[in-house]
């Protein structure tokens, strides 16, 4: 008999239509009027700082939090008021939540046993999940005999065998060490693309979000700021918050004053187009420059190198501006020749400058 193939669920789009969650006693909604369409088979990552509403959004979709206003649909089914057990979703949590007295095989197949799936079918699903996750040699072990990464794969296997319409993952890599996180996030992303199941993934780590998601939804204080591909988020952030949040190290945000058709910050001058000047609501503009967009230039911003962070393939120079304590971060290729105390001048690559209205935070037109 040939190997059983993973059964791909029916088409499962996810739609948040003005979905709102308000916790009693709080001044602002935890999730505020969320409109978000997730395509069938898409890997969507929810990211933002602590308290931004990303986990609440996931829990609303899972049926673990009520929806106070608006609606949520999976496919053509409105699940807003459906109990969690009727939503055909599978969750993977930060904690592995494995039963210590059960073997790996028993943990993976436990939900199927509860659902009274016949034993031969159960065994087939468990074996297929173990093959996909490279757990075949570990099926007889107990969780105590597994590494953190292996335990997380068992938790993934338990979700896979359910063959749900939607995978929900809430900070699943938080308990792993740095090296294992990088390895496991690659495995999860590859697995999701192989299975083709719609996946909503929550993380506070923007690097994790940018390396895993087909699209990334950035939230702040319960409000969706931008949902786009990782490339678009990086190259065209819609506002100051997204610009400062996405990227590691983060974008340099330089408060500037407009004089005529030029934005000035210290010794740095950035020309504005007529469209940008018209779009400004005040004479205050914020110039955004990513660390890799700086170049050494005699006419640039005067800074003093404070710390050099050597990473082998690249270096980051943490500098202070001349005449202020403001920090400027610049990236240098390979091992840097700079040392703490060096004075340099930095100018941005013109095509890589981001301009934002300081009053509204909105990105200015190109």
Short mmCIF file of C-alpha atoms in Angstrom, two decimals:
data_model
loop_
_atom_site.label_atom_id
_atom_site.label_comp_id
_atom_site.label_asym_id
_atom_site.label_seq_id
_atom_site.Cartn_x
_atom_site.Cartn_y
_atom_site.Cartn_z
CA UNK A 1 0.00 0.00 0.00
CA UNK A 2 1.34 3.46 -0.93
CA UNK A 3 1.82 6.25 1.55
CA UNK A 4 -1.27 8.19 2.44
CA UNK A 5 -1.13 11.73 1.08
CA UNK A 6 -2.10 14.70 3.20
CA UNK A 7 -5.71 15.60 2.47
CA UNK A 8 -5.87 19.27 1.59
CA UNK A 9 -8.97 20.91 3.08
CA UNK A 10 -11.59 22.66 0.96
CA UNK A 11 -10.95 26.29 0.08
CA UNK A 12 -10.59 28.28 3.29
CA UNK A 13 -10.38 32.02 3.04
CA UNK A 14 -10.58 34.02 6.28
CA UNK A 15 -12.38 37.36 6.46
CA UNK A 16 -12.46 39.85 9.33
CA UNK A 17 -15.24 42.35 8.65
CA UNK A 18 -14.99 45.33 11.05
CA UNK A 19 -14.22 42.82 13.81
CA UNK A 20 -13.91 44.47 17.23
CA UNK A 21 -13.07 43.19 20.69
CA UNK A 22 -13.56 45.43 23.73
CA UNK A 23 -12.41 44.21 27.13
CA UNK A 24 -14.54 45.52 30.01
CA UNK A 25 -12.88 48.39 31.87
CA UNK A 26 -10.44 49.29 29.10
CA UNK A 27 -10.59 52.69 27.43
CA UNK A 28 -9.70 51.46 23.93
CA UNK A 29 -10.70 48.28 22.04
CA UNK A 30 -8.13 45.50 22.07
CA UNK A 31 -8.97 45.00 18.38
CA UNK A 32 -10.57 47.97 16.68
CA UNK A 33 -12.71 47.64 13.53
CA UNK A 34 -10.41 45.11 11.85
CA UNK A 35 -10.92 44.56 8.11
CA UNK A 36 -8.66 41.84 6.78
CA UNK A 37 -8.98 39.28 3.96
CA UNK A 38 -6.72 36.23 4.07
CA UNK A 39 -6.51 34.19 0.87
CA UNK A 40 -6.89 30.44 0.62
CA UNK A 41 -3.55 28.79 1.35
CA UNK A 42 -1.91 32.06 2.42
CA UNK A 43 0.62 32.31 5.24
CA UNK A 44 -0.33 35.55 7.01
CA UNK A 45 1.68 36.83 9.96
CA UNK A 46 0.25 39.18 12.60
CA UNK A 47 3.00 41.27 14.19
CA UNK A 48 3.27 44.25 16.49
CA UNK A 49 4.45 45.30 19.94
CA UNK A 50 3.06 43.83 23.15
CA UNK A 51 -0.58 44.81 23.61
CA UNK A 52 -1.18 45.60 19.92
CA UNK A 53 -4.05 43.09 19.61
CA UNK A 54 -2.39 40.34 17.56
CA UNK A 55 -3.08 37.47 19.98
CA UNK A 56 -6.60 38.75 20.62
CA UNK A 57 -7.20 38.72 16.85
CA UNK A 58 -6.05 35.10 16.68
CA UNK A 59 -8.19 34.11 19.65
CA UNK A 60 -11.24 35.77 18.08
CA UNK A 61 -10.69 33.67 14.96
CA UNK A 62 -10.25 30.56 17.10
CA UNK A 63 -13.47 31.19 19.02
CA UNK A 64 -11.64 31.73 22.32
CA UNK A 65 -12.62 35.42 22.48
CA UNK A 66 -16.05 36.87 21.61
CA UNK A 67 -16.51 39.37 18.79
CA UNK A 68 -18.21 42.47 20.21
CA UNK A 69 -18.89 44.00 16.81
CA UNK A 70 -18.42 43.00 13.18
CA UNK A 71 -17.96 39.43 11.98
CA UNK A 72 -15.46 36.70 11.08
CA UNK A 73 -15.89 34.17 8.27
CA UNK A 74 -13.99 31.03 7.26
CA UNK A 75 -14.75 30.27 3.64
CA UNK A 76 -18.44 31.00 3.14
CA UNK A 77 -19.33 30.25 6.77
CA UNK A 78 -19.89 33.04 9.28
CA UNK A 79 -18.15 31.68 12.40
CA UNK A 80 -18.65 34.78 14.58
CA UNK A 81 -20.94 32.96 17.00
CA UNK A 82 -19.80 29.38 16.39
CA UNK A 83 -18.15 27.54 19.30
CA UNK A 84 -14.42 26.87 18.86
CA UNK A 85 -14.91 23.12 18.36
CA UNK A 86 -17.10 23.73 15.30
CA UNK A 87 -14.68 26.05 13.45
CA UNK A 88 -12.43 23.39 11.88
CA UNK A 89 -9.21 25.07 12.99
CA UNK A 90 -6.09 23.71 14.69
CA UNK A 91 -3.89 25.74 17.03
CA UNK A 92 -0.21 25.53 17.90
CA UNK A 93 0.68 27.44 21.05
CA UNK A 94 3.84 28.84 22.60
CA UNK A 95 3.67 26.04 25.17
CA UNK A 96 3.81 22.63 23.55
CA UNK A 97 0.99 21.31 25.79
CA UNK A 98 2.02 17.67 25.33
CA UNK A 99 0.77 14.92 27.60
CA UNK A 100 3.89 13.70 29.46
CA UNK A 101 2.57 10.15 30.01
CA UNK A 102 1.84 9.61 26.30
CA UNK A 103 4.25 8.69 23.52
CA UNK A 104 4.83 10.95 20.55
CA UNK A 105 2.44 8.84 18.47
CA UNK A 106 -0.25 9.00 21.15
CA UNK A 107 0.15 12.77 21.51
CA UNK A 108 -0.13 13.32 17.76
CA UNK A 109 -3.19 11.10 17.45
CA UNK A 110 -4.97 12.10 20.66
CA UNK A 111 -7.52 14.42 19.02
CA UNK A 112 -8.33 11.74 16.45
CA UNK A 113 -8.93 9.25 19.24
CA UNK A 114 -11.31 11.68 20.97
CA UNK A 115 -13.14 12.12 17.65
CA UNK A 116 -13.45 8.31 17.44
CA UNK A 117 -11.53 8.08 14.17
CA UNK A 118 -11.02 4.33 13.44
CA UNK A 119 -7.68 3.03 14.63
CA UNK A 120 -6.29 2.11 11.13
CA UNK A 121 -7.12 5.61 9.81
CA UNK A 122 -5.64 7.16 12.93
CA UNK A 123 -2.40 5.24 12.49
CA UNK A 124 -2.15 6.32 8.84
CA UNK A 125 -2.55 9.99 9.71
CA UNK A 126 -0.04 9.80 12.54
CA UNK A 127 2.52 8.04 10.33
CA UNK A 128 2.09 10.61 7.55
CA UNK A 129 2.47 13.54 9.95
CA UNK A 130 5.56 11.90 11.46
CA UNK A 131 7.05 11.44 7.98
CA UNK A 132 6.38 15.07 7.04
CA UNK A 133 7.96 16.30 10.29
CA UNK A 134 10.83 13.79 10.42
CA UNK A 135 9.51 12.24 13.64
CA UNK A 136 9.28 8.62 12.47
CA UNK A 137 12.15 7.48 14.68
CA UNK A 138 10.67 9.19 17.76
CA UNK A 139 7.09 7.88 17.78
CA UNK A 140 7.65 5.63 20.80
CA UNK A 141 9.39 8.26 22.94
CA UNK A 142 7.80 10.29 25.73
CA UNK A 143 8.05 14.13 25.65
CA UNK A 144 10.64 14.16 28.45
CA UNK A 145 13.08 12.43 26.10
CA UNK A 146 12.68 15.08 23.36
CA UNK A 147 14.44 18.37 22.67
CA UNK A 148 12.51 21.64 22.52
CA UNK A 149 12.51 21.60 18.73
CA UNK A 150 11.27 18.01 18.63
CA UNK A 151 8.46 18.83 21.06
CA UNK A 152 7.39 21.72 18.89
CA UNK A 153 7.30 19.42 15.86
CA UNK A 154 5.10 17.01 17.81
CA UNK A 155 2.72 19.91 18.54
CA UNK A 156 2.74 20.69 14.82
CA UNK A 157 2.00 17.04 14.05
CA UNK A 158 -1.00 17.10 16.36
CA UNK A 159 -2.36 20.04 14.34
CA UNK A 160 -1.57 18.46 10.95
CA UNK A 161 -3.42 15.18 11.57
CA UNK A 162 -6.63 17.10 12.17
CA UNK A 163 -6.53 18.29 8.54
CA UNK A 164 -8.16 21.62 9.45
CA UNK A 165 -9.25 24.43 7.19
CA UNK A 166 -7.00 26.89 9.03
CA UNK A 167 -3.83 26.61 11.12
CA UNK A 168 -3.48 29.16 13.94
CA UNK A 169 -0.04 29.59 15.51
CA UNK A 170 0.52 31.76 18.58
CA UNK A 171 4.22 32.53 19.21
CA UNK A 172 5.15 28.87 18.58
CA UNK A 173 8.92 29.47 18.59
CA UNK A 174 9.22 31.63 21.71
CA UNK A 175 10.53 28.80 23.90
CA UNK A 176 13.36 27.81 21.54
CA UNK A 177 16.93 29.08 21.61
CA UNK A 178 18.07 31.51 18.91
CA UNK A 179 19.70 28.99 16.57
CA UNK A 180 16.80 26.55 16.79
CA UNK A 181 14.29 29.36 16.19
CA UNK A 182 15.94 30.18 12.86
CA UNK A 183 16.00 26.51 11.84
CA UNK A 184 12.42 25.82 12.94
CA UNK A 185 10.90 28.92 11.35
CA UNK A 186 12.34 27.79 8.01
CA UNK A 187 10.84 24.33 8.52
CA UNK A 188 7.42 25.75 9.42
CA UNK A 189 7.34 28.06 6.40
CA UNK A 190 8.37 25.22 4.05
CA UNK A 191 5.82 22.88 5.64
CA UNK A 192 3.00 25.40 5.26
CA UNK A 193 3.77 25.90 1.59
CA UNK A 194 3.85 22.15 1.08
CA UNK A 195 0.51 21.54 2.81
CA UNK A 196 -1.14 24.63 1.32
CA UNK A 197 -3.31 25.24 4.39
CA UNK A 198 -4.37 28.80 5.23
CA UNK A 199 -2.24 29.83 8.21
CA UNK A 200 -2.42 32.77 10.61
CA UNK A 201 0.76 33.15 12.65
CA UNK A 202 1.30 35.53 15.58
CA UNK A 203 4.72 36.81 16.62
CA UNK A 204 6.24 39.86 18.29
CA UNK A 205 9.49 39.29 16.35
CA UNK A 206 9.43 41.36 13.16
CA UNK A 207 12.41 39.45 11.71
CA UNK A 208 10.43 36.23 12.13
CA UNK A 209 7.42 37.88 10.50
CA UNK A 210 9.38 39.18 7.52
CA UNK A 211 11.11 35.85 6.81
CA UNK A 212 8.01 33.64 7.08
CA UNK A 213 4.89 35.41 5.83
CA UNK A 214 3.44 35.72 2.35
CA UNK A 215 1.97 38.91 3.79
CA UNK A 216 2.49 40.60 7.13
CA UNK A 217 -0.22 42.51 9.00
CA UNK A 218 1.21 45.15 11.35
CA UNK A 219 -0.99 46.17 14.28
CA UNK A 220 -0.62 48.93 16.84
CA UNK A 221 -3.01 49.56 19.74
CA UNK A 222 -5.65 47.35 18.18
CA UNK A 223 -5.60 49.06 14.78
CA UNK A 224 -4.32 47.50 11.56
CA UNK A 225 -1.60 49.80 10.23
CA UNK A 226 -0.60 47.99 7.04
CA UNK A 227 -0.95 44.54 5.50
CA UNK A 228 1.44 43.84 2.65
CA UNK A 229 4.24 41.62 1.43
CA UNK A 230 7.47 41.77 3.44
CA UNK A 231 9.16 43.59 0.54
CA UNK A 232 6.46 46.27 0.36
CA UNK A 233 6.48 46.79 4.13
CA UNK A 234 10.22 47.35 4.02
CA UNK A 235 10.35 49.58 0.95
CA UNK A 236 7.05 51.48 1.29
CA UNK A 237 5.86 51.67 4.91
CA UNK A 238 2.59 53.62 5.00
CA UNK A 239 3.39 55.55 8.15
CA UNK A 240 5.95 56.37 10.80
CA UNK A 241 4.95 53.47 13.03
CA UNK A 242 5.44 50.81 10.36
CA UNK A 243 8.64 52.47 9.15
CA UNK A 244 10.12 52.44 12.64
CA UNK A 245 8.87 48.97 13.56
CA UNK A 246 9.88 47.01 10.47
CA UNK A 247 13.60 46.47 9.99
CA UNK A 248 16.45 45.40 12.26
CA UNK A 249 18.15 47.62 13.26
CA UNK A 250 15.19 49.91 12.81
CA UNK A 251 14.92 52.83 10.40
CA UNK A 252 16.62 56.08 11.47
CA UNK A 253 13.84 58.66 11.92
CA UNK A 254 15.18 62.20 11.76
CA UNK A 255 12.84 65.06 12.76
CA UNK A 256 13.31 67.83 10.21
CA UNK A 257 12.01 71.31 9.41
CA UNK A 258 10.91 72.40 5.95
CA UNK A 259 12.43 75.54 4.49
CA UNK A 260 11.10 76.23 1.02
CA UNK A 261 11.39 72.96 -0.87
CA UNK A 262 14.02 71.38 1.40
CA UNK A 263 13.74 69.39 4.65
CA UNK A 264 16.66 70.18 6.95
CA UNK A 265 18.01 68.11 9.83
CA UNK A 266 21.27 69.50 11.18
CA UNK A 267 23.72 69.52 8.30
CA UNK A 268 21.53 67.17 6.27
CA UNK A 269 19.26 68.58 3.54
CA UNK A 270 16.68 66.54 1.66
CA UNK A 271 14.82 68.04 -1.32
CA UNK A 272 11.00 67.80 -1.45
CA UNK A 273 8.91 67.47 -4.58
CA UNK A 274 5.99 69.90 -5.08
CA UNK A 275 3.60 67.00 -4.37
CA UNK A 276 5.33 66.23 -1.07
CA UNK A 277 5.34 69.87 -0.05
CA UNK A 278 1.62 70.15 -0.82
CA UNK A 279 0.80 66.96 1.12
CA UNK A 280 2.43 68.24 4.33
CA UNK A 281 0.03 69.55 6.98
CA UNK A 282 2.77 71.52 8.83
CA UNK A 283 6.40 72.46 8.28
CA UNK A 284 7.54 69.38 10.23
CA UNK A 285 8.66 66.33 8.26
CA UNK A 286 10.41 63.15 9.42
CA UNK A 287 13.18 61.84 7.21
CA UNK A 288 13.51 58.05 7.34
CA UNK A 289 16.80 56.39 6.41
CA UNK A 290 17.48 52.68 6.86
CA UNK A 291 20.95 51.75 8.15
CA UNK A 292 21.99 50.25 4.80
CA UNK A 293 21.03 53.44 2.91
CA UNK A 294 23.79 55.63 4.40
CA UNK A 295 26.96 56.39 2.47
CA UNK A 296 30.11 58.24 3.52
CA UNK A 297 29.89 61.75 2.06
CA UNK A 298 31.75 64.95 2.91
CA UNK A 299 28.47 66.90 2.63
CA UNK A 300 26.53 64.54 4.87
CA UNK A 301 25.36 64.48 8.49
CA UNK A 302 28.22 64.84 10.96
CA UNK A 303 28.30 61.93 13.45
CA UNK A 304 30.71 60.32 15.90
CA UNK A 305 31.00 56.53 16.06
CA UNK A 306 30.10 55.30 19.55
CA UNK A 307 29.87 51.51 19.10
CA UNK A 308 30.87 49.16 16.28
CA UNK A 309 28.89 45.92 16.10
CA UNK A 310 30.82 43.37 14.04
CA UNK A 311 28.72 40.56 12.54
CA UNK A 312 31.26 39.17 10.09
CA UNK A 313 29.41 39.67 6.81
CA UNK A 314 28.41 43.19 7.87
CA UNK A 315 28.96 45.75 10.60
CA UNK A 316 26.67 48.25 12.27
CA UNK A 317 27.96 51.62 13.39
CA UNK A 318 26.01 53.15 16.26
CA UNK A 319 26.75 56.86 16.09
CA UNK A 320 25.74 60.06 17.84
CA UNK A 321 24.94 63.21 15.95
CA UNK A 322 27.24 66.19 16.28
CA UNK A 323 25.74 68.61 18.79
CA UNK A 324 23.11 66.19 20.14
CA UNK A 325 22.70 62.78 21.77
CA UNK A 326 20.47 61.46 18.96
CA UNK A 327 21.53 58.02 17.72
CA UNK A 328 22.14 57.21 14.07
CA UNK A 329 22.76 53.63 12.91
CA UNK A 330 24.61 52.86 9.70
CA UNK A 331 25.51 49.53 8.12
CA UNK A 332 28.91 48.83 6.58
CA UNK A 333 29.69 45.85 4.37
CA UNK A 334 31.99 43.23 5.87
CA UNK A 335 34.30 44.06 8.75
CA UNK A 336 34.32 47.78 9.42
CA UNK A 337 37.46 49.90 9.45
CA UNK A 338 35.76 52.37 11.81
CA UNK A 339 36.44 52.55 15.54
CA UNK A 340 34.65 54.20 18.46
CA UNK A 341 35.49 57.91 18.49
CA UNK A 342 35.85 58.22 14.72
CA UNK A 343 34.11 61.21 13.17
CA UNK A 344 32.39 60.62 9.83
CA UNK A 345 29.78 62.25 7.64
CA UNK A 346 26.81 60.24 6.37
CA UNK A 347 24.45 61.04 3.50
CA UNK A 348 21.50 58.89 2.42
CA UNK A 349 21.10 57.34 -1.01
CA UNK A 350 18.43 59.70 -2.49
CA UNK A 351 16.28 56.87 -3.87
CA UNK A 352 16.16 55.17 -0.46
CA UNK A 353 14.88 58.13 1.59
CA UNK A 354 11.44 57.83 3.23
CA UNK A 355 9.51 60.99 4.06
CA UNK A 356 6.66 61.20 6.59
CA UNK A 357 4.39 64.00 7.77
CA UNK A 358 5.47 64.45 11.40
CA UNK A 359 2.02 65.64 12.46
CA UNK A 360 -0.04 62.80 10.98
CA UNK A 361 2.63 60.11 10.62
CA UNK A 362 1.52 59.43 7.04
CA UNK A 363 3.99 58.66 4.28
CA UNK A 364 4.44 61.47 1.75
CA UNK A 365 3.91 60.66 -1.95
CA UNK A 366 7.01 59.71 -3.92
#
